[in-house]
Amino acid sequence: MSETAPEIRKGLVGVYADESTVSKVMPETNSLTYRGYAVQDLCEEASFDEVAYLLWNGELPNAKELAAFQAEEKANRALSPALLRVLHDFPKDAHPMDAIRTAVSFLGMEDPETADISDAAQRRKAMRIFAKAPTAVAAAFRLSKGMEPIAPDASLSYSENFFHVVFGKVPAKEVIKAFDVSMILYAEHTFNASTFTARTVTSTMADIHGAITAGIAALKGPLHGGANEAVMHMLKEIPSPEVAEAWLRQRFDHKALVMGFGHRVYKSGDSRVPTMKKYAEVMAEVVGDKRWMNTSAELARVMLAEKNIHPNLDFPAGPAYYLMGFDIPLFTPIFVCSRIVGWSAHVLEQMADNRLIRPLSFYTGLEQRPVPPMGAR
Ligand code: COA
């Protein structure tokens, strides 16, 4: 007996799964707002920690609220000796995304409030994960290179401290600003795959460490966050801007994906690209190396002319991070540190008005049949 197939939206394309007040993507105008503020305005007027406060609380902080938020973040940056020991024992060739995923999961085991899923406790835990993630990303990375971790420095801002724990020094303020902008742009983007994963985990009433660990697992894939690393590998494969077009045409011949292009929601341009491109160009100026931006411009020109496909945020973010001096395997973990903010905002929102997320599948397998005895198989 065959049933009539229901409409299946593969990849949940075009499906509204819930309401949300955290952010809004408007593909018709290539724009994105966080709690009603245009993301490009936040990049020019606010710091990453102010944006984190905004996403978690719905409003930008005043000076007193910001000072309290920053003080709490700074006070929570250190890792426990137990976690540092575990990080020492990670395989040296482990991908930094696997390291941060495991570190966040470990934080859940040692957090005194893991089992408390009240709104107040979830907020305190979100802050602890937010503050400790850069320390863990940097420590795992340094250990994989045979270097000792660097202790966080509470006299530094979030973004300054990020460079401090990775490199042991703080770069020029233009570099800090470009990094801070990238963190604002990566912080939140409605119901993307990792955020929806975090909300699905939360909908079972599991804890926030579990939701964020699952979010990191989803972000690692090259169709999602992993694309910023893939972009840089691609740029390094192209010997010069002059041969970028020929390189791309070979890709077209093989029907291969071009990383850093295309988006499920934006079809005529990603709202975040112009701002990130501007700061990637600042980085090219600061470093005095325009090669990557010139190759990027060539790729973007040909992709648009030939395929009508625009770049996404990962396209300018990849070379920007490279010019900041980060090793390529750190790019997606940096994205993690930023998106922890968005995931947490969605965990809080999901928990505040929860219903278990449980869709249906339309069965297309074999008809029901008897189990044959062993001798008849
Ligand atoms: N390179 C080459 N072709 C691409 C492409 C890319 N980056 N992105 C989309 N296309 C093509 C598809 O192959 C498809 O062609 P077809 O109609 O001939 O089959 C067409 O454009 C429509 O794309 P579709 O697969 O419907 O898009 P999607 O919404 O399912 O996928 C992405 C969106 C992001 C997964 C996809 O664009 C992609 O894989 N991009 C590269 C990875 C990336 O940069 N990810 C970061 C996202 S922020």
Coordinates of C-alpha atoms and ligand atoms in Angstrom, one line a residue:
M1 CA 0.0 0.0 0.0
S2 CA 1.7 3.2 -1.1
E3 CA 1.1 6.5 0.7
T4 CA 1.0 9.8 -1.0
A5 CA 4.3 11.6 -0.4
P6 CA 4.0 14.7 1.7
E7 CA 5.8 17.8 0.5
I8 CA 9.4 17.4 1.7
R9 CA 11.6 20.5 2.0
K10 CA 15.0 18.8 1.7
G11 CA 17.6 20.7 3.8
L12 CA 14.5 22.5 5.4
V13 CA 14.8 25.0 2.6
G14 CA 12.3 27.9 3.2
V15 CA 10.9 26.4 6.4
Y16 CA 10.2 28.7 9.4
A17 CA 11.0 26.5 12.4
D18 CA 10.2 29.1 15.1
E19 CA 10.0 32.8 16.0
S20 CA 13.1 34.6 17.1
T21 CA 13.9 38.1 18.3
V22 CA 17.7 37.7 18.2
S23 CA 18.6 38.7 14.7
K24 CA 17.0 39.2 11.3
V25 CA 18.4 38.4 7.8
M26 CA 16.8 40.4 5.0
P27 CA 18.0 38.8 1.8
E28 CA 16.0 41.3 -0.4
T29 CA 18.2 44.2 0.9
N30 CA 21.3 42.1 1.7
S31 CA 21.0 43.2 5.3
L32 CA 21.3 41.8 8.8
T33 CA 20.3 43.2 12.2
Y34 CA 21.1 42.1 15.7
R35 CA 18.2 43.0 18.1
G36 CA 17.2 45.7 15.5
Y37 CA 20.7 47.3 14.9
A38 CA 22.3 47.0 11.5
V39 CA 25.4 44.8 11.9
Q40 CA 27.6 47.2 9.9
D41 CA 26.7 50.0 12.3
L42 CA 27.5 47.8 15.3
C43 CA 30.9 47.1 13.7
E44 CA 31.7 50.8 13.5
E45 CA 30.1 51.9 16.8
A46 CA 30.5 49.0 19.3
S47 CA 33.0 46.5 20.5
F48 CA 32.5 42.7 20.3
D49 CA 31.8 42.5 24.1
E50 CA 29.1 45.2 23.8
V51 CA 27.6 43.1 21.0
A52 CA 27.7 40.0 23.1
Y53 CA 25.9 41.9 25.9
L54 CA 23.3 43.1 23.3
L55 CA 22.7 39.6 21.9
W56 CA 22.2 38.1 25.4
N57 CA 20.2 41.0 26.9
G58 CA 18.3 42.6 24.0
E59 CA 19.8 46.1 24.6
L60 CA 23.2 47.6 24.3
P61 CA 24.9 48.1 27.7
N62 CA 25.4 51.5 29.4
A63 CA 28.9 52.2 30.8
K64 CA 28.2 50.6 34.1
E65 CA 26.6 47.5 32.6
L66 CA 29.5 47.1 30.2
A67 CA 32.1 47.4 32.9
A68 CA 30.4 44.7 35.0
F69 CA 30.1 42.5 31.9
Q70 CA 33.8 42.9 31.0
A71 CA 34.9 42.3 34.6
E72 CA 32.9 39.1 34.7
E73 CA 34.5 38.0 31.3
K74 CA 38.0 38.8 32.5
A75 CA 37.5 37.0 35.8
N76 CA 36.4 33.8 34.0
R77 CA 39.2 33.4 31.4
A78 CA 41.5 30.9 33.2
L79 CA 41.3 27.2 32.6
S80 CA 41.4 24.6 35.5
P81 CA 44.6 22.6 35.9
A82 CA 42.5 19.5 35.1
L83 CA 41.5 20.9 31.7
L84 CA 45.1 22.1 31.0
R85 CA 46.3 18.5 31.7
V86 CA 43.7 17.1 29.3
L87 CA 44.8 19.6 26.6
H88 CA 48.4 18.5 27.1
D89 CA 47.3 14.9 26.3
F90 CA 45.4 15.7 23.0
P91 CA 47.0 14.1 19.9
K92 CA 49.4 16.7 18.4
D93 CA 47.8 16.5 15.0
A94 CA 44.2 16.9 16.4
H95 CA 42.3 19.5 14.5
P96 CA 41.8 22.6 16.7
M97 CA 38.0 22.3 16.1
D98 CA 38.0 18.9 17.7
A99 CA 40.1 20.3 20.5
I100 CA 37.7 23.2 21.3
R101 CA 34.7 20.8 20.9
T102 CA 36.3 18.5 23.5
A103 CA 37.3 21.3 25.8
V104 CA 33.8 22.8 25.9
S105 CA 32.4 19.3 26.6
F106 CA 35.0 19.0 29.4
L107 CA 34.0 22.4 30.8
G108 CA 30.5 21.0 31.2
M109 CA 31.8 18.2 33.3
E110 CA 33.5 20.5 35.8
D111 CA 31.1 23.4 35.8
P112 CA 29.4 23.6 39.2
E113 CA 26.0 24.5 37.6
T114 CA 25.9 22.1 34.6
A115 CA 22.6 20.5 35.7
D116 CA 20.9 23.8 36.6
I117 CA 19.1 24.9 33.4
S118 CA 17.4 27.9 35.0
D119 CA 17.8 31.1 32.9
A120 CA 20.1 32.7 35.5
A121 CA 22.4 29.7 35.6
Q122 CA 22.4 29.3 31.8
R123 CA 23.6 32.9 31.6
R124 CA 26.4 32.4 34.1
K125 CA 27.5 29.3 32.2
A126 CA 27.3 31.1 28.8
M127 CA 29.6 33.7 30.3
R128 CA 32.1 31.1 31.5
I129 CA 32.2 29.3 28.1
F130 CA 32.5 32.7 26.3
A131 CA 35.4 33.7 28.6
K132 CA 37.3 30.4 28.6
A133 CA 36.9 29.4 24.9
P134 CA 39.8 31.7 23.6
T135 CA 42.1 30.4 26.3
A136 CA 41.3 26.8 25.4
V137 CA 41.6 27.4 21.6
A138 CA 45.0 29.1 22.1
A139 CA 46.3 26.6 24.6
A140 CA 45.4 23.6 22.4
F141 CA 46.9 25.3 19.4
R142 CA 50.2 26.2 21.2
L143 CA 50.5 22.7 22.7
S144 CA 50.0 21.1 19.2
K145 CA 53.1 23.2 18.1
G146 CA 55.1 22.2 21.1
M147 CA 54.7 25.5 22.9
E148 CA 53.4 26.1 26.4
P149 CA 50.0 27.8 26.9
I150 CA 50.0 31.5 27.8
A151 CA 47.9 32.6 30.8
P152 CA 45.2 35.2 29.9
D153 CA 45.8 38.8 30.9
A154 CA 42.9 40.6 32.6
S155 CA 44.4 44.0 31.8
L156 CA 43.6 43.4 28.1
S157 CA 40.2 43.6 26.2
Y158 CA 38.7 40.4 24.9
S159 CA 40.2 40.9 21.4
E160 CA 43.6 42.0 22.7
N161 CA 43.7 39.0 25.0
F162 CA 42.9 36.7 22.1
F163 CA 46.2 37.7 20.4
H164 CA 48.0 37.6 23.7
V165 CA 47.0 34.0 24.4
V166 CA 47.8 32.8 20.9
F167 CA 51.0 34.8 20.1
G168 CA 52.2 36.2 23.4
K169 CA 51.9 39.8 22.1
V170 CA 49.3 42.3 21.2
P171 CA 49.4 43.8 17.7
A172 CA 48.6 47.4 16.5
K173 CA 45.2 48.8 17.2
E174 CA 44.1 48.5 13.5
V175 CA 44.6 44.8 13.7
I176 CA 42.7 44.5 16.9
K177 CA 39.8 46.5 15.3
A178 CA 39.8 44.2 12.2
F179 CA 39.7 41.2 14.5
D180 CA 36.9 42.7 16.7
V181 CA 34.9 43.5 13.6
S182 CA 35.2 39.9 12.4
M183 CA 34.0 38.6 15.8
I184 CA 30.9 40.9 15.6
L185 CA 30.1 39.7 12.1
Y186 CA 30.5 36.0 13.0
A187 CA 28.5 36.3 16.3
E188 CA 25.0 35.5 15.1
H189 CA 23.1 34.6 12.0
T190 CA 19.5 33.3 12.7
F191 CA 18.8 29.6 12.2
N192 CA 22.0 28.5 10.5
A193 CA 22.9 24.8 10.8
S194 CA 24.9 25.1 14.0
T195 CA 22.5 27.4 15.8
F196 CA 19.6 25.1 14.8
T197 CA 21.6 22.2 16.2
A198 CA 22.2 24.0 19.5
R199 CA 18.5 24.8 19.7
T200 CA 17.5 21.2 18.9
V201 CA 19.8 20.0 21.8
T202 CA 18.3 22.6 24.1
S203 CA 14.8 21.6 23.2
T204 CA 15.4 18.2 24.9
M205 CA 16.2 20.3 28.0
A206 CA 19.8 19.2 27.9
D207 CA 22.4 21.7 29.3
I208 CA 24.1 24.6 27.5
H209 CA 27.5 22.9 27.4
G210 CA 25.9 20.0 25.4
A211 CA 24.2 22.5 23.1
I212 CA 27.4 24.4 22.4
T213 CA 29.5 21.3 22.0
A214 CA 26.9 20.1 19.3
G215 CA 27.0 23.6 17.7
I216 CA 30.8 23.3 17.4
A217 CA 30.5 19.9 15.8
A218 CA 28.0 21.3 13.2
L219 CA 30.2 24.4 12.6
K220 CA 33.2 22.3 11.6
G221 CA 31.8 21.2 8.3
P222 CA 33.2 22.8 5.2
L223 CA 29.6 23.8 4.0
H224 CA 29.3 25.9 7.2
G225 CA 32.1 27.4 9.3
G226 CA 34.9 25.3 7.9
A227 CA 34.6 27.4 4.7
N228 CA 36.9 30.2 6.0
E229 CA 39.8 27.7 6.2
A230 CA 38.9 26.2 2.8
V231 CA 39.0 29.7 1.3
M232 CA 42.6 30.3 2.4
H233 CA 43.7 26.9 1.2
M234 CA 42.2 27.8 -2.1
L235 CA 43.8 31.2 -2.3
K236 CA 47.2 29.7 -1.6
E237 CA 46.7 27.2 -4.4
I238 CA 46.4 30.0 -6.9
P239 CA 49.9 31.2 -7.9
S240 CA 48.9 34.8 -8.7
P241 CA 45.9 37.0 -9.4
E242 CA 46.7 36.9 -13.1
V243 CA 45.9 33.1 -13.3
A244 CA 42.9 33.2 -10.9
E245 CA 40.4 33.2 -13.8
A246 CA 42.0 30.2 -15.5
W247 CA 42.2 28.4 -12.2
L248 CA 38.5 29.0 -11.6
R249 CA 37.5 27.8 -15.1
Q250 CA 39.2 24.5 -14.4
R251 CA 37.1 24.3 -11.2
F252 CA 33.9 25.0 -13.3
D253 CA 35.0 22.2 -15.7
H254 CA 35.1 19.8 -12.8
K255 CA 31.8 21.1 -11.4
A256 CA 33.6 21.6 -8.1
L257 CA 32.4 24.0 -5.4
V258 CA 34.2 27.2 -5.0
M259 CA 34.6 27.8 -1.2
G260 CA 33.4 31.1 0.3
F261 CA 30.8 31.6 -2.4
G262 CA 27.0 31.0 -2.2
H263 CA 24.6 31.1 0.7
R264 CA 21.3 29.4 1.6
V265 CA 19.6 32.6 2.4
Y266 CA 21.4 35.4 0.6
K267 CA 21.2 35.0 -3.1
S268 CA 22.3 38.5 -4.2
G269 CA 25.1 39.2 -1.7
D270 CA 25.9 38.6 2.0
S271 CA 25.3 41.6 4.2
R272 CA 28.5 41.0 6.1
V273 CA 30.9 40.9 3.2
P274 CA 31.4 44.6 2.5
T275 CA 32.4 45.3 6.1
M276 CA 34.7 42.3 6.4
K277 CA 36.2 43.1 3.0
K278 CA 37.0 46.7 4.1
Y279 CA 38.8 45.4 7.2
A280 CA 40.6 42.6 5.2
E281 CA 41.9 45.4 2.9
V282 CA 43.0 47.3 6.0
M283 CA 45.0 44.2 7.0
A284 CA 46.5 44.0 3.5
E285 CA 47.7 47.6 4.0
V286 CA 49.0 47.0 7.5
V287 CA 51.0 43.9 6.4
G288 CA 51.9 45.4 3.0
D289 CA 50.7 42.3 1.1
K290 CA 47.8 42.8 -1.4
R291 CA 48.2 39.4 -3.2
W292 CA 45.3 37.7 -1.4
M293 CA 42.9 40.5 -1.8
N294 CA 43.8 40.9 -5.5
T295 CA 43.3 37.2 -6.1
S296 CA 40.0 37.4 -4.2
A297 CA 38.8 40.3 -6.3
E298 CA 39.5 38.3 -9.5
L299 CA 37.6 35.2 -8.2
A300 CA 34.7 37.3 -7.1
R301 CA 34.5 39.1 -10.5
V302 CA 34.5 35.8 -12.4
M303 CA 32.1 34.0 -10.1
L304 CA 29.6 36.8 -10.5
A305 CA 30.0 37.1 -14.3
E306 CA 29.9 33.4 -15.0
K307 CA 27.7 31.9 -12.2
N308 CA 25.9 34.9 -10.7
I309 CA 27.1 33.7 -7.2
H310 CA 28.3 36.2 -4.6
P311 CA 30.9 35.7 -1.9
N312 CA 29.9 34.9 1.7
L313 CA 31.5 36.2 5.0
D314 CA 34.1 33.4 4.9
F315 CA 35.6 34.7 1.7
P316 CA 37.1 38.0 3.1
A317 CA 37.4 36.6 6.7
G318 CA 39.8 33.8 5.5
P319 CA 42.5 36.2 4.1
A320 CA 41.9 38.7 6.9
Y321 CA 42.8 36.1 9.6
Y322 CA 45.8 34.9 7.5
L323 CA 47.1 38.5 7.3
M324 CA 46.6 38.8 11.1
G325 CA 49.1 36.0 11.4
F326 CA 46.8 33.1 12.4
D327 CA 47.5 29.6 11.2
I328 CA 44.7 28.3 8.9
P329 CA 43.5 25.6 11.3
L330 CA 42.7 28.4 13.8
F331 CA 40.2 30.2 11.6
T332 CA 37.1 28.1 12.4
P333 CA 37.9 27.9 16.1
I334 CA 38.0 31.7 16.1
F335 CA 34.5 31.6 14.5
V336 CA 33.5 29.3 17.4
C337 CA 34.7 31.9 20.0
S338 CA 32.4 34.4 18.3
R339 CA 29.4 32.2 17.6
I340 CA 29.3 31.0 21.2
V341 CA 27.5 34.4 21.7
G342 CA 24.8 33.6 19.1
W343 CA 24.4 30.0 20.2
S344 CA 24.0 31.1 23.8
A345 CA 21.4 33.8 22.9
H346 CA 19.4 31.1 21.0
V347 CA 19.8 28.5 23.9
L348 CA 18.3 31.2 26.2
E349 CA 15.5 32.0 23.8
Q350 CA 14.7 28.3 23.1
M351 CA 14.6 27.5 26.8
A352 CA 12.3 30.5 27.6
D353 CA 9.5 29.1 25.4
N354 CA 10.5 25.5 24.7
R355 CA 8.9 22.7 22.7
L356 CA 10.8 19.6 21.8
I357 CA 12.1 19.8 18.2
R358 CA 11.0 16.6 16.5
P359 CA 10.2 16.6 12.8
L360 CA 8.8 13.6 10.8
S361 CA 10.5 11.5 8.1
F362 CA 8.6 10.0 5.2
Y363 CA 9.5 6.3 5.0
T364 CA 10.6 5.1 1.5
G365 CA 12.2 1.8 2.6
L366 CA 11.0 -1.8 2.2
E367 CA 7.4 -2.9 2.9
Q368 CA 6.9 -4.6 6.3
R369 CA 8.1 -8.3 6.0
P370 CA 8.6 -11.3 8.2
V371 CA 12.0 -11.9 9.9
P372 CA 13.5 -15.0 8.2
P373 CA 14.9 -17.7 10.5
M374 CA 18.8 -18.0 10.6
G375 CA 18.9 -21.0 8.2
A376 CA 16.9 -19.2 5.6
R377 CA 19.0 -16.0 5.3
Ligands
COA1 N1 30.6 27.0 -6.0 C1 30.0 26.6 -7.1 N2 28.7 26.4 -7.3 C2 27.9 26.8 -6.3 C3 28.4 27.3 -5.1 C4 29.8 27.4 -4.9 N3 30.3 27.8 -3.8 N4 27.3 27.5 -4.3 C5 26.2 27.2 -5.0 N5 26.6 26.7 -6.2 C6 25.6 26.3 -7.2 C7 25.1 24.9 -6.9 O1 25.9 23.9 -7.3 C8 23.8 24.9 -7.5 O2 24.0 24.7 -8.9 P1 22.9 23.8 -9.7 O3 21.6 24.5 -9.6 O4 23.5 23.7 -11.1 O5 22.9 22.5 -9.0 C9 23.3 26.4 -7.4 O6 24.5 27.1 -7.2 C10 22.4 26.6 -6.2 O7 23.1 26.3 -5.0 P2 22.4 25.4 -3.9 O8 23.1 24.1 -3.8 O9 20.9 25.4 -4.0 O10 22.7 26.2 -2.6 P3 22.4 25.8 -1.1 O11 21.6 26.8 -0.5 O12 21.9 24.4 -1.0 O13 23.9 25.8 -0.5 C11 25.9 26.5 0.4 C12 24.4 26.9 0.1 C13 26.5 27.6 1.2 C14 26.0 25.2 1.1 C15 26.7 26.4 -1.0 O14 26.6 27.7 -1.6 C16 28.1 26.0 -0.8 O15 28.4 24.8 -0.7 N6 29.1 27.0 -0.8 C17 30.5 26.7 -0.5 C18 30.7 26.5 0.9 C19 30.7 27.8 1.7 O16 31.3 28.8 1.3 N7 30.0 27.7 2.9 C20 29.9 28.8 3.8 C21 28.5 29.3 3.9 S1 28.3 30.7 4.8

